Amino acid sequence: MMDILNLLAAKAPPLSSTVSADGQLLDLSASLSDQLGYAPGALLDQPVERIFSVESLRALRSLFANPPADEQVNSLELTLIRHNGGLLPVLASGLLEWRATQPARLHLLKIPLGALGHRLRELHNANEVMSQMLQSAKVAYWCIEFAEAVDINTSTDEIVRQVFENDSHWRLCNRAMADVYEMPSDVDFDQQPVRLYWPRSPANEEFVRRLIEAGFSVDCALSVDRRHDGSPAYVENDVRATIVNGRLLRMWGSIRDVSQELRMQHDAEQRIDALRRVFDAVPDAVLVIDEQLQPQWRNAAFEETFGITHGDGIARLLLDNALPERTWHSLPLPDLSGRQLNFNVHCSRLLIREGVAWRVAVFRESQGVRRAEELHP
């Protein structure tokens, strides 16, 4: 066995080095010097910054500041800098002497990652590019990762429970996402609890049920989230998911803040409701007819006088009589019981939008025969 180890050591000399706590290179094996492109001994007593990357220096200083009790160092990922500026990623293990030696010394044996290191660099670069693109995007992107996967081969209620109760965390939230939630710039969104901003509520449970019905692939699904200050945020979600072997591992997507739109819609509905109440208070019957001569709206007095279903017939009678606008005219019309009564009718055109005009017809029961010019609104 020792012969095999000696043979391997002879054919592939180990890459080893020793550095001190005060930042000096005390020893480098000839094979490591060769890998880095230096002559044997050329790096002795040089500062460690010559061959270690910034991240690696940070890891070494952390080790010296917090040395392991048993002095053993395992699986330390380091990146060395070659003489030509190229990088050599390695996995290192060794011994940190700090009890009997001062300043402390770190002895490391390194294994180059080779092709694996190249793949890691490619993945790192790809991840960095994607992260930069996402962080600079104007669209708000998010991803929730479940440390405890959700079993989707169960009842809907149980899936909903797991989505909100299983351990999960934000995997990625970009700057636009933080802006929607009005997150302070010094707060890392990815480190915040998921439930703090996406709480369990009847509205959000319904949101998850919709996801389940759609196989976790939906667009424009409404959820009610919570901003940093605790106020509600109404957002539309485009959602996709990663599901492996019936286990939900992560959900991701984009959101659009529709809070202002919903407020405007609510305000518009309130204004329309107020207008309805105003017209219902008008004693004259009022009917609104669209450009296709179809009734669009009637007030309470119209329903009391003509009924709910007679709007189409009244509209046709107005068309058949071709009443001029802005003038009162007497016209016999059937009331709710079918009796023919004389009504004074006034029609006006109302421009809804360019090229589209509706008619507003006002009906007032005639109290005897009067000339048209004597009639007033």
mmCIF file with all atom_site columns, C-alpha atoms in Angstrom, residues 136-320:
data_model
loop_
_atom_site.group_PDB
_atom_site.id
_atom_site.type_symbol
_atom_site.label_atom_id
_atom_site.label_alt_id
_atom_site.label_comp_id
_atom_site.label_asym_id
_atom_site.label_entity_id
_atom_site.label_seq_id
_atom_site.pdbx_PDB_ins_code
_atom_site.Cartn_x
_atom_site.Cartn_y
_atom_site.Cartn_z
_atom_site.occupancy
_atom_site.B_iso_or_equiv
_atom_site.pdbx_formal_charge
_atom_site.auth_seq_id
_atom_site.auth_comp_id
_atom_site.auth_asym_id
_atom_site.auth_atom_id
_atom_site.pdbx_PDB_model_num
ATOM 1   C CA . SER A 1 136 ? -31.766 45.512 -12.962 1.00 0.00 ? 136 SER A CA 1
ATOM 2   C CA . ALA A 1 137 ? -35.115 44.429 -14.472 1.00 0.00 ? 137 ALA A CA 1
ATOM 3   C CA . LYS A 1 138 ? -38.107 46.754 -14.133 1.00 0.00 ? 138 LYS A CA 1
ATOM 4   C CA . VAL A 1 139 ? -40.391 43.741 -13.633 1.00 0.00 ? 139 VAL A CA 1
ATOM 5   C CA . ALA A 1 140 ? -40.706 42.473 -10.039 1.00 0.00 ? 140 ALA A CA 1
ATOM 6   C CA . TYR A 1 141 ? -39.448 38.856 -9.871  1.00 0.00 ? 141 TYR A CA 1
ATOM 7   C CA . TRP A 1 142 ? -39.620 36.473 -6.887  1.00 0.00 ? 142 TRP A CA 1
ATOM 8   C CA . CYS A 1 143 ? -38.930 32.857 -5.980  1.00 0.00 ? 143 CYS A CA 1
ATOM 9   C CA . ILE A 1 144 ? -40.018 30.885 -2.906  1.00 0.00 ? 144 ILE A CA 1
ATOM 10  C CA . GLU A 1 145 ? -38.062 27.713 -2.168  1.00 0.00 ? 145 GLU A CA 1
ATOM 11  C CA . PHE A 1 146 ? -39.445 25.019 0.127   1.00 0.00 ? 146 PHE A CA 1
ATOM 12  C CA . ALA A 1 147 ? -36.823 23.541 2.430   1.00 0.00 ? 147 ALA A CA 1
ATOM 13  C CA . GLU A 1 148 ? -39.595 21.098 3.357   1.00 0.00 ? 148 GLU A CA 1
ATOM 14  C CA . ALA A 1 149 ? -41.079 20.022 0.009   1.00 0.00 ? 149 ALA A CA 1
ATOM 15  C CA . VAL A 1 150 ? -44.871 20.167 -0.403  1.00 0.00 ? 150 VAL A CA 1
ATOM 16  C CA . ASP A 1 151 ? -46.583 16.850 -1.170  1.00 0.00 ? 151 ASP A CA 1
ATOM 17  C CA . ILE A 1 152 ? -49.054 17.647 -3.971  1.00 0.00 ? 152 ILE A CA 1
ATOM 18  C CA . ASN A 1 153 ? -50.393 14.071 -4.143  1.00 0.00 ? 153 ASN A CA 1
ATOM 19  C CA . THR A 1 154 ? -52.885 14.782 -1.398  1.00 0.00 ? 154 THR A CA 1
ATOM 20  C CA . SER A 1 155 ? -56.088 16.749 -0.789  1.00 0.00 ? 155 SER A CA 1
ATOM 21  C CA . THR A 1 156 ? -56.380 20.404 -1.756  1.00 0.00 ? 156 THR A CA 1
ATOM 22  C CA . ASP A 1 157 ? -56.807 21.484 1.876   1.00 0.00 ? 157 ASP A CA 1
ATOM 23  C CA . GLU A 1 158 ? -53.658 19.609 2.872   1.00 0.00 ? 158 GLU A CA 1
ATOM 24  C CA . ILE A 1 159 ? -51.648 21.138 0.019   1.00 0.00 ? 159 ILE A CA 1
ATOM 25  C CA . VAL A 1 160 ? -52.813 24.611 1.077   1.00 0.00 ? 160 VAL A CA 1
ATOM 26  C CA . ARG A 1 161 ? -51.785 23.869 4.658   1.00 0.00 ? 161 ARG A CA 1
ATOM 27  C CA . GLN A 1 162 ? -48.327 22.684 3.611   1.00 0.00 ? 162 GLN A CA 1
ATOM 28  C CA . VAL A 1 163 ? -47.739 25.676 1.325   1.00 0.00 ? 163 VAL A CA 1
ATOM 29  C CA . PHE A 1 164 ? -48.255 28.034 4.259   1.00 0.00 ? 164 PHE A CA 1
ATOM 30  C CA . GLU A 1 165 ? -46.810 25.897 7.066   1.00 0.00 ? 165 GLU A CA 1
ATOM 31  C CA . ASN A 1 166 ? -43.871 24.011 5.534   1.00 0.00 ? 166 ASN A CA 1
ATOM 32  C CA . ASP A 1 167 ? -40.461 25.596 6.021   1.00 0.00 ? 167 ASP A CA 1
ATOM 33  C CA . SER A 1 168 ? -39.793 27.949 3.112   1.00 0.00 ? 168 SER A CA 1
ATOM 34  C CA . HIS A 1 169 ? -37.685 30.990 2.293   1.00 0.00 ? 169 HIS A CA 1
ATOM 35  C CA . TRP A 1 170 ? -37.241 33.602 -0.416  1.00 0.00 ? 170 TRP A CA 1
ATOM 36  C CA . ARG A 1 171 ? -34.767 32.240 -2.946  1.00 0.00 ? 171 ARG A CA 1
ATOM 37  C CA . LEU A 1 172 ? -34.611 35.401 -5.009  1.00 0.00 ? 172 LEU A CA 1
ATOM 38  C CA . CYS A 1 173 ? -36.344 38.766 -4.914  1.00 0.00 ? 173 CYS A CA 1
ATOM 39  C CA . ASN A 1 174 ? -35.046 41.529 -7.162  1.00 0.00 ? 174 ASN A CA 1
ATOM 40  C CA . ARG A 1 175 ? -34.908 45.268 -6.513  1.00 0.00 ? 175 ARG A CA 1
ATOM 41  C CA . ALA A 1 176 ? -38.186 45.910 -8.341  1.00 0.00 ? 176 ALA A CA 1
ATOM 42  C CA . MET A 1 177 ? -39.833 43.360 -6.039  1.00 0.00 ? 177 MET A CA 1
ATOM 43  C CA . ALA A 1 178 ? -38.439 45.182 -3.010  1.00 0.00 ? 178 ALA A CA 1
ATOM 44  C CA . ASP A 1 179 ? -39.805 48.455 -4.390  1.00 0.00 ? 179 ASP A CA 1
ATOM 45  C CA . VAL A 1 180 ? -43.332 47.014 -4.618  1.00 0.00 ? 180 VAL A CA 1
ATOM 46  C CA . TYR A 1 181 ? -43.156 46.105 -0.940  1.00 0.00 ? 181 TYR A CA 1
ATOM 47  C CA . GLU A 1 182 ? -41.492 49.452 -0.112  1.00 0.00 ? 182 GLU A CA 1
ATOM 48  C CA . MET A 1 183 ? -38.524 47.639 1.389   1.00 0.00 ? 183 MET A CA 1
ATOM 49  C CA . PRO A 1 184 ? -35.793 49.903 2.832   1.00 0.00 ? 184 PRO A CA 1
ATOM 50  C CA . SER A 1 185 ? -32.588 49.722 0.792   1.00 0.00 ? 185 SER A CA 1
ATOM 51  C CA . ASP A 1 186 ? -30.605 48.413 3.762   1.00 0.00 ? 186 ASP A CA 1
ATOM 52  C CA . VAL A 1 187 ? -32.915 45.397 4.260   1.00 0.00 ? 187 VAL A CA 1
ATOM 53  C CA . ASP A 1 188 ? -32.181 42.161 2.377   1.00 0.00 ? 188 ASP A CA 1
ATOM 54  C CA . PHE A 1 189 ? -35.513 40.852 1.101   1.00 0.00 ? 189 PHE A CA 1
ATOM 55  C CA . ASP A 1 190 ? -34.160 37.304 0.700   1.00 0.00 ? 190 ASP A CA 1
ATOM 56  C CA . GLN A 1 191 ? -33.455 37.147 4.445   1.00 0.00 ? 191 GLN A CA 1
ATOM 57  C CA . GLN A 1 192 ? -36.997 38.096 5.478   1.00 0.00 ? 192 GLN A CA 1
ATOM 58  C CA . PRO A 1 193 ? -39.620 35.510 6.532   1.00 0.00 ? 193 PRO A CA 1
ATOM 59  C CA . VAL A 1 194 ? -41.944 34.549 3.694   1.00 0.00 ? 194 VAL A CA 1
ATOM 60  C CA . ARG A 1 195 ? -45.059 34.846 5.892   1.00 0.00 ? 195 ARG A CA 1
ATOM 61  C CA . LEU A 1 196 ? -44.176 38.417 6.842   1.00 0.00 ? 196 LEU A CA 1
ATOM 62  C CA . TYR A 1 197 ? -44.954 39.611 3.316   1.00 0.00 ? 197 TYR A CA 1
ATOM 63  C CA . TRP A 1 198 ? -47.163 36.788 2.019   1.00 0.00 ? 198 TRP A CA 1
ATOM 64  C CA . PRO A 1 199 ? -49.357 35.907 5.016   1.00 0.00 ? 199 PRO A CA 1
ATOM 65  C CA . ARG A 1 200 ? -51.874 33.121 5.248   1.00 0.00 ? 200 ARG A CA 1
ATOM 66  C CA . SER A 1 201 ? -55.341 34.603 4.726   1.00 0.00 ? 201 SER A CA 1
ATOM 67  C CA . PRO A 1 202 ? -58.627 33.583 3.083   1.00 0.00 ? 202 PRO A CA 1
ATOM 68  C CA . ALA A 1 203 ? -57.668 35.567 -0.039  1.00 0.00 ? 203 ALA A CA 1
ATOM 69  C CA . ASN A 1 204 ? -54.239 33.938 -0.282  1.00 0.00 ? 204 ASN A CA 1
ATOM 70  C CA . GLU A 1 205 ? -55.619 30.475 0.455   1.00 0.00 ? 205 GLU A CA 1
ATOM 71  C CA . GLU A 1 206 ? -57.952 31.003 -2.506  1.00 0.00 ? 206 GLU A CA 1
ATOM 72  C CA . PHE A 1 207 ? -54.914 32.090 -4.528  1.00 0.00 ? 207 PHE A CA 1
ATOM 73  C CA . VAL A 1 208 ? -53.163 28.789 -3.719  1.00 0.00 ? 208 VAL A CA 1
ATOM 74  C CA . ARG A 1 209 ? -56.309 26.818 -4.578  1.00 0.00 ? 209 ARG A CA 1
ATOM 75  C CA . ARG A 1 210 ? -56.308 28.460 -7.974  1.00 0.00 ? 210 ARG A CA 1
ATOM 76  C CA . LEU A 1 211 ? -52.646 27.470 -8.375  1.00 0.00 ? 211 LEU A CA 1
ATOM 77  C CA . ILE A 1 212 ? -53.480 23.874 -7.495  1.00 0.00 ? 212 ILE A CA 1
ATOM 78  C CA . GLU A 1 213 ? -56.353 23.742 -10.006 1.00 0.00 ? 213 GLU A CA 1
ATOM 79  C CA . ALA A 1 214 ? -54.069 25.136 -12.731 1.00 0.00 ? 214 ALA A CA 1
ATOM 80  C CA . GLY A 1 215 ? -51.164 22.810 -11.966 1.00 0.00 ? 215 GLY A CA 1
ATOM 81  C CA . PHE A 1 216 ? -49.129 25.670 -10.481 1.00 0.00 ? 216 PHE A CA 1
ATOM 82  C CA . SER A 1 217 ? -49.005 27.527 -13.792 1.00 0.00 ? 217 SER A CA 1
ATOM 83  C CA . VAL A 1 218 ? -51.198 30.649 -13.869 1.00 0.00 ? 218 VAL A CA 1
ATOM 84  C CA . ASP A 1 219 ? -51.141 34.234 -15.078 1.00 0.00 ? 219 ASP A CA 1
ATOM 85  C CA . CYS A 1 220 ? -52.702 37.310 -13.441 1.00 0.00 ? 220 CYS A CA 1
ATOM 86  C CA . ALA A 1 221 ? -53.668 35.515 -10.208 1.00 0.00 ? 221 ALA A CA 1
ATOM 87  C CA . LEU A 1 222 ? -54.535 38.015 -7.469  1.00 0.00 ? 222 LEU A CA 1
ATOM 88  C CA . SER A 1 223 ? -52.996 37.712 -4.008  1.00 0.00 ? 223 SER A CA 1
ATOM 89  C CA . VAL A 1 224 ? -53.114 40.055 -1.034  1.00 0.00 ? 224 VAL A CA 1
ATOM 90  C CA . ASP A 1 225 ? -49.600 40.598 0.290   1.00 0.00 ? 225 ASP A CA 1
ATOM 91  C CA . ARG A 1 226 ? -48.230 42.872 2.991   1.00 0.00 ? 226 ARG A CA 1
ATOM 92  C CA . ARG A 1 227 ? -45.852 45.788 2.485   1.00 0.00 ? 227 ARG A CA 1
ATOM 93  C CA . HIS A 1 228 ? -42.929 46.457 4.800   1.00 0.00 ? 228 HIS A CA 1
ATOM 94  C CA . ASP A 1 229 ? -45.024 48.905 6.846   1.00 0.00 ? 229 ASP A CA 1
ATOM 95  C CA . GLY A 1 230 ? -47.823 46.336 7.234   1.00 0.00 ? 230 GLY A CA 1
ATOM 96  C CA . SER A 1 231 ? -50.258 47.884 4.747   1.00 0.00 ? 231 SER A CA 1
ATOM 97  C CA . PRO A 1 232 ? -51.914 45.558 2.199   1.00 0.00 ? 232 PRO A CA 1
ATOM 98  C CA . ALA A 1 233 ? -50.544 45.194 -1.332  1.00 0.00 ? 233 ALA A CA 1
ATOM 99  C CA . TYR A 1 234 ? -52.861 43.798 -3.992  1.00 0.00 ? 234 TYR A CA 1
ATOM 100 C CA . VAL A 1 235 ? -50.708 42.126 -6.633  1.00 0.00 ? 235 VAL A CA 1
ATOM 101 C CA . GLU A 1 236 ? -51.277 40.070 -9.772  1.00 0.00 ? 236 GLU A CA 1
ATOM 102 C CA . ASN A 1 237 ? -48.964 37.072 -10.047 1.00 0.00 ? 237 ASN A CA 1
ATOM 103 C CA . ASP A 1 238 ? -47.673 35.101 -13.009 1.00 0.00 ? 238 ASP A CA 1
ATOM 104 C CA . VAL A 1 239 ? -46.611 31.851 -11.313 1.00 0.00 ? 239 VAL A CA 1
ATOM 105 C CA . ARG A 1 240 ? -44.666 28.751 -12.350 1.00 0.00 ? 240 ARG A CA 1
ATOM 106 C CA . ALA A 1 241 ? -43.255 25.932 -10.203 1.00 0.00 ? 241 ALA A CA 1
ATOM 107 C CA . THR A 1 242 ? -40.688 23.144 -9.992  1.00 0.00 ? 242 THR A CA 1
ATOM 108 C CA . ILE A 1 243 ? -42.330 19.822 -9.133  1.00 0.00 ? 243 ILE A CA 1
ATOM 109 C CA . VAL A 1 244 ? -40.297 16.614 -8.890  1.00 0.00 ? 244 VAL A CA 1
ATOM 110 C CA . ASN A 1 245 ? -41.847 13.233 -8.089  1.00 0.00 ? 245 ASN A CA 1
ATOM 111 C CA . GLY A 1 246 ? -45.016 14.834 -6.768  1.00 0.00 ? 246 GLY A CA 1
ATOM 112 C CA . ARG A 1 247 ? -43.115 17.274 -4.553  1.00 0.00 ? 247 ARG A CA 1
ATOM 113 C CA . LEU A 1 248 ? -43.324 21.027 -4.910  1.00 0.00 ? 248 LEU A CA 1
ATOM 114 C CA . LEU A 1 249 ? -39.773 22.322 -4.495  1.00 0.00 ? 249 LEU A CA 1
ATOM 115 C CA . ARG A 1 250 ? -40.136 25.977 -5.450  1.00 0.00 ? 250 ARG A CA 1
ATOM 116 C CA . MET A 1 251 ? -42.498 28.536 -6.928  1.00 0.00 ? 251 MET A CA 1
ATOM 117 C CA . TRP A 1 252 ? -41.402 31.583 -8.858  1.00 0.00 ? 252 TRP A CA 1
ATOM 118 C CA . GLY A 1 253 ? -42.834 34.306 -11.011 1.00 0.00 ? 253 GLY A CA 1
ATOM 119 C CA . SER A 1 254 ? -43.424 38.009 -11.426 1.00 0.00 ? 254 SER A CA 1
ATOM 120 C CA . ILE A 1 255 ? -45.884 40.404 -9.833  1.00 0.00 ? 255 ILE A CA 1
ATOM 121 C CA . ARG A 1 256 ? -47.651 43.602 -10.776 1.00 0.00 ? 256 ARG A CA 1
ATOM 122 C CA . ASP A 1 257 ? -48.933 45.962 -8.106  1.00 0.00 ? 257 ASP A CA 1
ATOM 123 C CA . VAL A 1 258 ? -52.619 46.606 -8.855  1.00 0.00 ? 258 VAL A CA 1
ATOM 124 C CA . SER A 1 259 ? -53.461 48.297 -5.548  1.00 0.00 ? 259 SER A CA 1
ATOM 125 C CA . GLN A 1 260 ? -53.987 51.702 -7.171  1.00 0.00 ? 260 GLN A CA 1
ATOM 126 C CA . GLU A 1 261 ? -56.035 50.209 -10.010 1.00 0.00 ? 261 GLU A CA 1
ATOM 127 C CA . LEU A 1 262 ? -58.295 48.410 -7.544  1.00 0.00 ? 262 LEU A CA 1
ATOM 128 C CA . ARG A 1 263 ? -58.697 51.599 -5.517  1.00 0.00 ? 263 ARG A CA 1
ATOM 129 C CA . MET A 1 264 ? -59.626 53.511 -8.683  1.00 0.00 ? 264 MET A CA 1
ATOM 130 C CA . GLN A 1 265 ? -62.052 50.748 -9.666  1.00 0.00 ? 265 GLN A CA 1
ATOM 131 C CA . HIS A 1 266 ? -63.585 50.811 -6.190  1.00 0.00 ? 266 HIS A CA 1
ATOM 132 C CA . ASP A 1 267 ? -63.891 54.603 -6.319  1.00 0.00 ? 267 ASP A CA 1
ATOM 133 C CA . ALA A 1 268 ? -65.498 54.398 -9.772  1.00 0.00 ? 268 ALA A CA 1
ATOM 134 C CA . GLU A 1 269 ? -67.972 51.785 -8.541  1.00 0.00 ? 269 GLU A CA 1
ATOM 135 C CA . GLN A 1 270 ? -68.834 53.997 -5.587  1.00 0.00 ? 270 GLN A CA 1
ATOM 136 C CA . ARG A 1 271 ? -69.382 56.983 -7.891  1.00 0.00 ? 271 ARG A CA 1
ATOM 137 C CA . ILE A 1 272 ? -71.554 54.897 -10.233 1.00 0.00 ? 272 ILE A CA 1
ATOM 138 C CA . ASP A 1 273 ? -73.566 53.651 -7.267  1.00 0.00 ? 273 ASP A CA 1
ATOM 139 C CA . ALA A 1 274 ? -74.014 57.229 -6.070  1.00 0.00 ? 274 ALA A CA 1
ATOM 140 C CA . LEU A 1 275 ? -75.196 58.278 -9.540  1.00 0.00 ? 275 LEU A CA 1
ATOM 141 C CA . ARG A 1 276 ? -77.684 55.415 -9.563  1.00 0.00 ? 276 ARG A CA 1
ATOM 142 C CA . ARG A 1 277 ? -79.088 56.606 -6.251  1.00 0.00 ? 277 ARG A CA 1
ATOM 143 C CA . VAL A 1 278 ? -79.328 60.150 -7.621  1.00 0.00 ? 278 VAL A CA 1
ATOM 144 C CA . PHE A 1 279 ? -81.277 59.028 -10.722 1.00 0.00 ? 279 PHE A CA 1
ATOM 145 C CA . ASP A 1 280 ? -83.459 56.757 -8.609  1.00 0.00 ? 280 ASP A CA 1
ATOM 146 C CA . ALA A 1 281 ? -84.446 59.848 -6.655  1.00 0.00 ? 281 ALA A CA 1
ATOM 147 C CA . VAL A 1 282 ? -85.630 61.586 -9.858  1.00 0.00 ? 282 VAL A CA 1
ATOM 148 C CA . PRO A 1 283 ? -89.480 61.381 -10.031 1.00 0.00 ? 283 PRO A CA 1
ATOM 149 C CA . ASP A 1 284 ? -89.498 61.139 -13.850 1.00 0.00 ? 284 ASP A CA 1
ATOM 150 C CA . ALA A 1 285 ? -88.850 57.782 -15.533 1.00 0.00 ? 285 ALA A CA 1
ATOM 151 C CA . VAL A 1 286 ? -85.415 57.690 -17.216 1.00 0.00 ? 286 VAL A CA 1
ATOM 152 C CA . LEU A 1 287 ? -84.137 55.164 -19.781 1.00 0.00 ? 287 LEU A CA 1
ATOM 153 C CA . VAL A 1 288 ? -80.612 55.080 -21.278 1.00 0.00 ? 288 VAL A CA 1
ATOM 154 C CA . ILE A 1 289 ? -80.340 53.486 -24.756 1.00 0.00 ? 289 ILE A CA 1
ATOM 155 C CA . ASP A 1 290 ? -77.048 52.549 -26.447 1.00 0.00 ? 290 ASP A CA 1
ATOM 156 C CA . GLU A 1 291 ? -76.064 53.026 -30.108 1.00 0.00 ? 291 GLU A CA 1
ATOM 157 C CA . GLN A 1 292 ? -77.630 49.626 -30.939 1.00 0.00 ? 292 GLN A CA 1
ATOM 158 C CA . LEU A 1 293 ? -80.913 50.874 -29.423 1.00 0.00 ? 293 LEU A CA 1
ATOM 159 C CA . GLN A 1 294 ? -80.542 48.442 -26.540 1.00 0.00 ? 294 GLN A CA 1
ATOM 160 C CA . PRO A 1 295 ? -81.532 49.573 -23.013 1.00 0.00 ? 295 PRO A CA 1
ATOM 161 C CA . GLN A 1 296 ? -78.453 49.986 -20.840 1.00 0.00 ? 296 GLN A CA 1
ATOM 162 C CA . TRP A 1 297 ? -79.908 51.492 -17.683 1.00 0.00 ? 297 TRP A CA 1
ATOM 163 C CA . ARG A 1 298 ? -83.231 52.581 -16.162 1.00 0.00 ? 298 ARG A CA 1
ATOM 164 C CA . ASN A 1 299 ? -84.084 54.290 -12.914 1.00 0.00 ? 299 ASN A CA 1
ATOM 165 C CA . ALA A 1 300 ? -86.521 53.236 -10.193 1.00 0.00 ? 300 ALA A CA 1
ATOM 166 C CA . ALA A 1 301 ? -89.320 55.493 -11.542 1.00 0.00 ? 301 ALA A CA 1
ATOM 167 C CA . PHE A 1 302 ? -89.080 53.799 -14.957 1.00 0.00 ? 302 PHE A CA 1
ATOM 168 C CA . GLU A 1 303 ? -89.401 50.321 -13.379 1.00 0.00 ? 303 GLU A CA 1
ATOM 169 C CA . GLU A 1 304 ? -92.354 51.464 -11.269 1.00 0.00 ? 304 GLU A CA 1
ATOM 170 C CA . THR A 1 305 ? -94.078 52.945 -14.320 1.00 0.00 ? 305 THR A CA 1
ATOM 171 C CA . PHE A 1 306 ? -93.246 50.517 -17.140 1.00 0.00 ? 306 PHE A CA 1
ATOM 172 C CA . GLY A 1 307 ? -91.809 47.450 -15.379 1.00 0.00 ? 307 GLY A CA 1
ATOM 173 C CA . ILE A 1 308 ? -88.436 45.787 -15.553 1.00 0.00 ? 308 ILE A CA 1
ATOM 174 C CA . THR A 1 309 ? -88.812 43.932 -18.857 1.00 0.00 ? 309 THR A CA 1
ATOM 175 C CA . HIS A 1 310 ? -90.408 46.607 -21.058 1.00 0.00 ? 310 HIS A CA 1
ATOM 176 C CA . GLY A 1 311 ? -87.244 48.573 -21.802 1.00 0.00 ? 311 GLY A CA 1
ATOM 177 C CA . ASP A 1 312 ? -86.767 46.964 -25.263 1.00 0.00 ? 312 ASP A CA 1
ATOM 178 C CA . GLY A 1 313 ? -90.348 47.728 -26.320 1.00 0.00 ? 313 GLY A CA 1
ATOM 179 C CA . ILE A 1 314 ? -90.146 51.327 -25.158 1.00 0.00 ? 314 ILE A CA 1
ATOM 180 C CA . ALA A 1 315 ? -86.852 51.782 -27.031 1.00 0.00 ? 315 ALA A CA 1
ATOM 181 C CA . ARG A 1 316 ? -88.433 50.437 -30.266 1.00 0.00 ? 316 ARG A CA 1
ATOM 182 C CA . LEU A 1 317 ? -91.442 52.772 -29.892 1.00 0.00 ? 317 LEU A CA 1
ATOM 183 C CA . LEU A 1 318 ? -89.076 55.743 -29.570 1.00 0.00 ? 318 LEU A CA 1
ATOM 184 C CA . LEU A 1 319 ? -87.246 54.608 -32.727 1.00 0.00 ? 319 LEU A CA 1
ATOM 185 C CA . ASP A 1 320 ? -90.497 54.027 -34.650 1.00 0.00 ? 320 ASP A CA 1
#
